[in-house]
CSV table of C-alpha atoms in Angstrom, one decimal:
chain,number,residue,atom,x,y,z
A,6,UNK,CA,0.2,0.1,0.1
A,7,UNK,CA,2.6,2.6,1.1
A,8,UNK,CA,4.7,1.9,-1.9
A,9,UNK,CA,2.1,2.1,-4.3
A,10,UNK,CA,0.9,5.2,-2.9
A,11,UNK,CA,4.4,7.1,-3.3
A,12,UNK,CA,4.5,5.7,-7.0
A,13,UNK,CA,1.1,7.1,-7.6
A,14,UNK,CA,2.2,10.6,-6.1
A,15,UNK,CA,5.6,10.7,-8.1
A,16,UNK,CA,3.5,10.0,-11.4
A,17,UNK,CA,1.3,12.9,-10.9
A,18,UNK,CA,4.0,15.1,-10.0
A,19,UNK,CA,5.8,14.0,-13.2
A,20,UNK,CA,3.1,14.8,-15.6
A,21,UNK,CA,2.3,18.4,-14.0
A,22,UNK,CA,6.0,19.2,-14.3
A,23,UNK,CA,5.6,18.1,-18.0
A,24,UNK,CA,2.7,20.1,-18.3
A,25,UNK,CA,4.0,23.4,-16.9
A,26,UNK,CA,7.1,22.8,-19.2
A,27,UNK,CA,4.9,22.3,-22.5
A,28,UNK,CA,3.3,25.9,-20.9
A,29,UNK,CA,6.4,27.5,-20.8
A,30,UNK,CA,7.3,26.4,-23.9
A,31,UNK,CA,4.3,27.5,-25.9
A,32,UNK,CA,4.4,31.2,-23.7
A,33,UNK,CA,7.8,31.5,-24.7
A,34,UNK,CA,7.2,30.5,-28.2
A,35,UNK,CA,4.1,32.9,-28.2
A,36,UNK,CA,6.1,35.8,-26.7
A,37,UNK,CA,8.9,35.3,-29.6
A,38,UNK,CA,6.0,35.5,-32.2
A,39,UNK,CA,4.7,38.6,-30.8
A,40,UNK,CA,8.2,40.0,-30.7
A,41,UNK,CA,9.0,39.1,-34.2
A,42,UNK,CA,5.8,40.0,-35.4
A,43,UNK,CA,6.1,43.7,-33.7
A,44,UNK,CA,9.7,43.9,-35.0
A,45,UNK,CA,8.0,43.2,-38.7
A,46,UNK,CA,5.6,46.0,-38.3
A,47,UNK,CA,6.1,49.8,-38.1
A,48,UNK,CA,3.2,52.4,-37.5
A,49,UNK,CA,2.7,55.9,-39.5
A,50,UNK,CA,0.6,58.2,-37.3
A,51,UNK,CA,-1.7,60.9,-39.1
A,52,UNK,CA,0.1,63.8,-40.4
A,53,UNK,CA,3.2,61.5,-41.3
A,54,UNK,CA,4.8,59.6,-44.4
A,55,UNK,CA,7.5,56.9,-44.3
A,56,UNK,CA,10.1,55.9,-46.4
A,57,UNK,CA,12.2,52.5,-46.2
A,58,UNK,CA,15.9,52.2,-45.8
A,59,UNK,CA,17.3,48.8,-47.2
A,60,UNK,CA,21.0,47.8,-46.3
A,61,UNK,CA,20.9,46.2,-49.4
A,62,UNK,CA,19.2,48.5,-52.1
A,63,UNK,CA,19.3,51.7,-50.2
A,64,UNK,CA,16.4,54.1,-50.1
A,65,UNK,CA,13.2,52.7,-51.5
A,66,UNK,CA,11.2,55.1,-53.4
A,67,UNK,CA,7.9,53.9,-52.1
A,68,UNK,CA,6.1,56.2,-49.5
A,69,UNK,CA,4.1,55.0,-46.9
A,70,UNK,CA,1.0,56.6,-45.8
A,71,UNK,CA,-0.9,56.3,-42.2
A,72,UNK,CA,-1.2,52.6,-40.7
A,73,UNK,CA,0.6,49.6,-40.3
A,74,UNK,CA,3.1,48.3,-42.4
A,75,UNK,CA,5.3,45.3,-43.0
A,76,UNK,CA,9.3,45.6,-42.7
A,77,UNK,CA,12.2,43.1,-42.3
A,78,UNK,CA,14.0,43.1,-39.2
A,79,UNK,CA,17.4,43.9,-39.2
A,80,UNK,CA,17.5,44.5,-42.9
A,81,UNK,CA,15.0,47.4,-43.5
A,82,UNK,CA,14.5,50.4,-41.2
A,83,UNK,CA,11.4,52.8,-41.2
A,84,UNK,CA,12.2,56.8,-41.6
A,85,UNK,CA,9.4,59.0,-40.6
A,86,UNK,CA,8.8,62.3,-41.7
A,87,UNK,CA,6.0,64.7,-40.4
A,88,UNK,CA,4.6,66.2,-43.3
A,89,UNK,CA,2.2,68.7,-41.4
A,90,UNK,CA,2.6,72.4,-42.2
A,91,UNK,CA,5.6,74.0,-39.9
A,92,UNK,CA,6.3,77.8,-39.5
A,93,UNK,CA,9.9,79.2,-39.7
A,94,UNK,CA,11.1,83.0,-39.1
A,95,UNK,CA,13.8,83.9,-41.8
A,96,UNK,CA,15.8,87.1,-41.0
A,97,UNK,CA,18.6,88.7,-43.3
A,98,UNK,CA,20.8,91.6,-43.6
A,99,UNK,CA,21.4,93.1,-46.7
A,100,UNK,CA,21.9,96.5,-49.0
A,101,UNK,CA,19.4,98.2,-51.1
A,102,UNK,CA,19.7,99.7,-54.6
A,103,UNK,CA,20.5,102.7,-52.9
A,104,UNK,CA,23.4,100.9,-50.7
A,105,UNK,CA,21.1,101.3,-47.5
A,106,UNK,CA,21.6,98.7,-44.7
A,107,UNK,CA,18.1,96.9,-43.9
A,108,UNK,CA,17.5,93.9,-42.1
A,109,UNK,CA,14.3,92.0,-43.2
A,110,UNK,CA,12.4,89.4,-41.4
A,111,UNK,CA,9.9,86.6,-42.9
A,112,UNK,CA,7.5,83.9,-41.5
A,113,UNK,CA,7.2,81.0,-43.8
A,114,UNK,CA,4.8,78.1,-43.3
A,115,UNK,CA,6.3,74.9,-45.3
A,116,UNK,CA,5.8,71.4,-46.0
A,117,UNK,CA,7.6,68.7,-47.8
A,118,UNK,CA,6.1,67.3,-51.2
A,119,UNK,CA,5.2,63.3,-50.0
A,120,UNK,CA,6.5,62.1,-53.6
A,121,UNK,CA,10.0,63.6,-53.2
A,122,UNK,CA,10.7,62.2,-49.8
A,123,UNK,CA,13.2,59.6,-51.0
A,124,UNK,CA,15.3,62.0,-52.6
A,125,UNK,CA,14.9,64.6,-49.9
A,126,UNK,CA,16.4,62.1,-47.3
A,127,UNK,CA,19.1,61.0,-49.7
A,128,UNK,CA,20.2,64.8,-50.0
A,129,UNK,CA,19.5,66.6,-47.2
A,130,UNK,CA,18.2,64.2,-44.2
A,131,UNK,CA,15.7,64.6,-41.9
A,132,UNK,CA,16.6,68.0,-40.6
A,133,UNK,CA,15.8,69.3,-44.5
A,134,UNK,CA,14.4,72.6,-43.3
A,135,UNK,CA,17.3,73.6,-41.4
A,136,UNK,CA,19.7,73.2,-44.5
A,137,UNK,CA,17.5,74.4,-47.4
A,138,UNK,CA,15.3,77.2,-46.0
A,139,UNK,CA,18.5,79.6,-45.0
A,140,UNK,CA,20.1,79.0,-48.3
A,141,UNK,CA,16.7,79.9,-50.4
A,142,UNK,CA,15.9,82.6,-47.7
A,143,UNK,CA,19.3,84.4,-47.9
A,144,UNK,CA,19.7,84.2,-51.9
A,145,UNK,CA,16.1,85.5,-52.9
A,146,UNK,CA,15.9,88.2,-50.2
A,147,UNK,CA,19.0,89.7,-50.9
A,148,UNK,CA,18.4,89.7,-55.0
A,149,UNK,CA,15.0,91.3,-54.5
A,150,UNK,CA,16.0,94.0,-52.1
A,151,UNK,CA,18.8,95.1,-54.3
A,152,UNK,CA,16.1,95.6,-56.7
A,153,UNK,CA,14.7,98.4,-54.6
A,154,UNK,CA,15.6,101.9,-53.1
A,155,UNK,CA,15.2,102.0,-49.2
A,156,UNK,CA,12.0,104.4,-49.8
A,157,UNK,CA,10.6,101.8,-52.3
A,158,UNK,CA,10.6,99.1,-49.8
A,159,UNK,CA,8.4,101.3,-47.8
A,160,UNK,CA,6.0,102.5,-50.3
A,161,UNK,CA,5.9,99.2,-52.4
A,162,UNK,CA,5.8,96.9,-49.5
A,163,UNK,CA,3.0,94.5,-51.0
A,164,UNK,CA,4.7,94.2,-54.5
A,165,UNK,CA,8.2,93.6,-52.4
A,166,UNK,CA,6.1,90.6,-50.4
A,167,UNK,CA,4.9,89.2,-53.6
A,168,UNK,CA,8.0,89.2,-55.5
A,169,UNK,CA,9.8,87.4,-52.6
A,170,UNK,CA,6.8,84.8,-52.2
A,171,UNK,CA,6.9,84.1,-55.9
A,172,UNK,CA,10.7,83.8,-56.1
A,173,UNK,CA,11.1,81.5,-53.3
A,174,UNK,CA,8.0,79.3,-53.9
A,175,UNK,CA,9.4,78.7,-57.3
A,176,UNK,CA,12.6,77.7,-56.1
A,177,UNK,CA,11.7,75.5,-53.3
A,178,UNK,CA,9.3,73.5,-55.1
A,179,UNK,CA,11.4,73.0,-58.1
A,180,UNK,CA,14.7,72.2,-56.7
A,181,UNK,CA,14.1,71.1,-53.3
A,182,UNK,CA,10.9,69.4,-53.0
A,183,UNK,CA,9.0,71.9,-50.8
A,184,UNK,CA,5.6,73.6,-50.8
A,185,UNK,CA,5.3,77.0,-49.3
A,186,UNK,CA,1.8,77.7,-48.2
A,187,UNK,CA,2.4,81.3,-46.9
A,188,UNK,CA,5.4,83.6,-46.9
A,189,UNK,CA,4.6,87.1,-44.9
A,190,UNK,CA,6.9,90.0,-44.9
A,191,UNK,CA,6.6,90.7,-41.0
A,192,UNK,CA,9.7,93.6,-40.5
A,193,UNK,CA,11.6,95.9,-42.1
A,194,UNK,CA,14.3,97.5,-40.1
A,195,UNK,CA,16.4,100.3,-41.4
A,196,UNK,CA,19.5,101.9,-40.0
A,197,UNK,CA,19.3,104.7,-37.3
A,198,UNK,CA,21.0,107.3,-39.7
A,199,UNK,CA,18.7,106.3,-42.3
A,200,UNK,CA,15.9,106.7,-40.1
A,201,UNK,CA,16.7,109.9,-38.8
A,202,UNK,CA,17.3,111.0,-42.5
A,203,UNK,CA,13.6,110.1,-43.0
A,204,UNK,CA,12.5,112.1,-40.2
A,205,UNK,CA,14.3,115.6,-41.1
A,206,UNK,CA,13.0,114.9,-44.8
A,207,UNK,CA,9.4,114.9,-43.5
A,208,UNK,CA,9.8,117.7,-41.0
A,209,UNK,CA,11.3,119.6,-44.2
A,210,UNK,CA,8.4,118.6,-46.4
A,211,UNK,CA,6.1,119.7,-43.9
A,212,UNK,CA,7.4,122.9,-43.5
A,213,UNK,CA,7.4,123.4,-47.1
A,214,UNK,CA,3.7,122.6,-47.4
A,215,UNK,CA,3.1,125.1,-44.3
A,216,UNK,CA,5.3,128.0,-46.3
A,217,UNK,CA,3.3,127.1,-49.6
A,218,UNK,CA,0.0,127.5,-47.8
A,219,UNK,CA,0.9,131.0,-46.5
A,220,UNK,CA,1.8,131.8,-50.1
A,221,UNK,CA,-1.4,130.6,-51.3
A,222,UNK,CA,-3.3,132.6,-48.6
A,223,UNK,CA,-1.3,135.8,-49.4
A,224,UNK,CA,-2.3,135.3,-53.0
A,225,UNK,CA,-6.2,134.9,-52.0
A,226,UNK,CA,-5.9,138.1,-49.8
A,227,UNK,CA,-4.2,140.1,-52.7
A,228,UNK,CA,-6.9,139.0,-55.3
A,229,UNK,CA,-9.6,140.0,-52.7
A,230,UNK,CA,-8.0,143.1,-52.4
A,231,UNK,CA,-7.9,143.7,-55.8
A,232,UNK,CA,-11.5,142.9,-56.5
A,233,UNK,CA,-12.6,145.2,-53.6
A,234,UNK,CA,-10.2,147.9,-55.1
A,235,UNK,CA,-12.2,147.7,-58.4
A,236,UNK,CA,-15.6,147.4,-56.8
A,237,UNK,CA,-15.0,150.7,-55.1
A,238,UNK,CA,-13.6,151.9,-57.7
A,239,UNK,CA,-16.4,151.1,-60.0
A,240,UNK,CA,-19.1,152.1,-57.1
A,241,UNK,CA,-17.2,155.7,-57.1
A,242,UNK,CA,-17.5,156.2,-60.9
A,243,UNK,CA,-21.6,155.1,-60.6
A,244,UNK,CA,-21.8,157.6,-57.7
A,245,UNK,CA,-20.2,160.5,-59.9
A,246,UNK,CA,-22.0,159.9,-63.1
A,247,UNK,CA,-25.4,159.9,-60.8
A,248,UNK,CA,-23.9,163.2,-59.0
A,249,UNK,CA,-23.4,164.7,-62.5
A,250,UNK,CA,-26.7,163.8,-63.5
A,251,UNK,CA,-28.9,164.4,-60.3
A,252,UNK,CA,-26.7,167.1,-58.6
A,253,UNK,CA,-26.5,166.8,-54.7
A,254,UNK,CA,-29.9,165.0,-54.2
A,255,UNK,CA,-28.4,161.7,-53.8
A,256,UNK,CA,-25.8,162.9,-51.3
A,257,UNK,CA,-29.3,164.1,-49.3
A,258,UNK,CA,-30.7,160.8,-50.1
A,259,UNK,CA,-27.8,158.7,-48.6
A,260,UNK,CA,-27.6,161.5,-45.5
A,261,UNK,CA,-31.3,160.8,-44.7
A,262,UNK,CA,-30.7,156.9,-44.9
A,263,UNK,CA,-27.4,157.1,-42.2
A,264,UNK,CA,-29.7,159.0,-40.2
A,265,UNK,CA,-32.1,156.7,-40.3
A,266,UNK,CA,-29.7,153.8,-39.2
A,267,UNK,CA,-28.4,156.0,-36.3
A,268,UNK,CA,-31.9,156.6,-34.8
A,269,UNK,CA,-32.7,152.8,-35.0
A,270,UNK,CA,-29.5,152.1,-33.4
A,271,UNK,CA,-30.0,154.6,-30.6
A,272,UNK,CA,-34.0,153.4,-30.1
A,273,UNK,CA,-32.9,149.9,-29.8
A,274,UNK,CA,-30.0,150.5,-27.0
A,275,UNK,CA,-31.6,150.3,-23.7
A,276,UNK,CA,-29.0,152.8,-21.9
A,277,UNK,CA,-30.7,155.7,-23.6
A,278,UNK,CA,-33.9,157.2,-22.6
A,279,UNK,CA,-35.8,159.8,-24.1
A,280,UNK,CA,-37.6,162.7,-21.9
A,281,UNK,CA,-40.1,164.8,-23.2
A,282,UNK,CA,-39.9,168.6,-24.3
A,283,UNK,CA,-40.7,171.0,-21.4
A,284,UNK,CA,-40.3,168.3,-18.6
A,285,UNK,CA,-37.9,168.9,-15.6
A,286,UNK,CA,-36.5,165.8,-14.3
A,287,UNK,CA,-34.4,166.4,-11.1
A,288,UNK,CA,-32.1,163.8,-9.7
A,289,UNK,CA,-30.5,163.7,-5.8
A,290,UNK,CA,-27.8,166.2,-5.4
A,291,UNK,CA,-24.4,165.0,-4.3
A,292,UNK,CA,-25.1,167.3,-1.0
A,293,UNK,CA,-27.7,164.9,0.2
A,294,UNK,CA,-31.2,164.3,-0.4
A,295,UNK,CA,-33.0,167.1,-2.5
A,296,UNK,CA,-33.2,167.8,-5.7
A,297,UNK,CA,-31.0,169.3,-8.6
A,298,UNK,CA,-31.8,170.4,-12.0
A,299,UNK,CA,-30.5,167.9,-14.8
A,300,UNK,CA,-30.2,169.1,-18.7
A,301,UNK,CA,-33.2,168.7,-20.7
A,302,UNK,CA,-33.4,166.3,-23.2
A,303,UNK,CA,-35.8,167.4,-26.1
A,304,UNK,CA,-37.4,164.3,-28.0
A,305,UNK,CA,-38.3,164.9,-31.9
């Protein structure tokens, strides 16, 4: 009995050990399969594109979009690109057509052409923007600035910006495989000496305009005086002809009209009072209460 029981327990322990070994083997095989599977796949997220580098054949021409894609471990390596639009500020200092020093700043929105990613990586790598954009910016900006005077850069700013945008976009697309969605001219800075000269010119221009206004005002006054003198001369001639024709009657008529205007002004003045003829009016004298004669005013 005891020996039979021990044999039974021994067989059971052996079976359990065999099962555990099989399970461990299965788990190891499954883990290795998962690792191998994950090593054979790569993921491309939204806003990204991928190309492959093959150790035997080099950069592959195919461009991979979003999703999971197959990859041969140790032989192939995926290269992920962010193809979303990115902003970059560019600036350069150059001379204008009239030899004025100017600092110009641009804001550029750029992205790569997805079909040209293999060529872009082969020539410039992942940091293509650090290599390409400064080169394009310096060349185009200096070429455009040299076509304008400093004053024209201010007065024709929209034209300058459009020419920079056209030239940069054309060069980036044709030679480097980039797309410029927007190029904005953000700032123009001139030397302090030039800015001082511009301010002095504005002051002189304003002073010249003020002097011109004074001259025009004097001319208008002169013309008005000439017109007035001409009118007075003509009026005197008319009066002279009237005197010759009617004698002093015209002068008497004008005197009566003037007297009427004087009487009208006196009547409307509240500080003047009329006293009836023959009436004595008395005011308090300076020595105290009493009466004293005042001059008599006649009303006609």
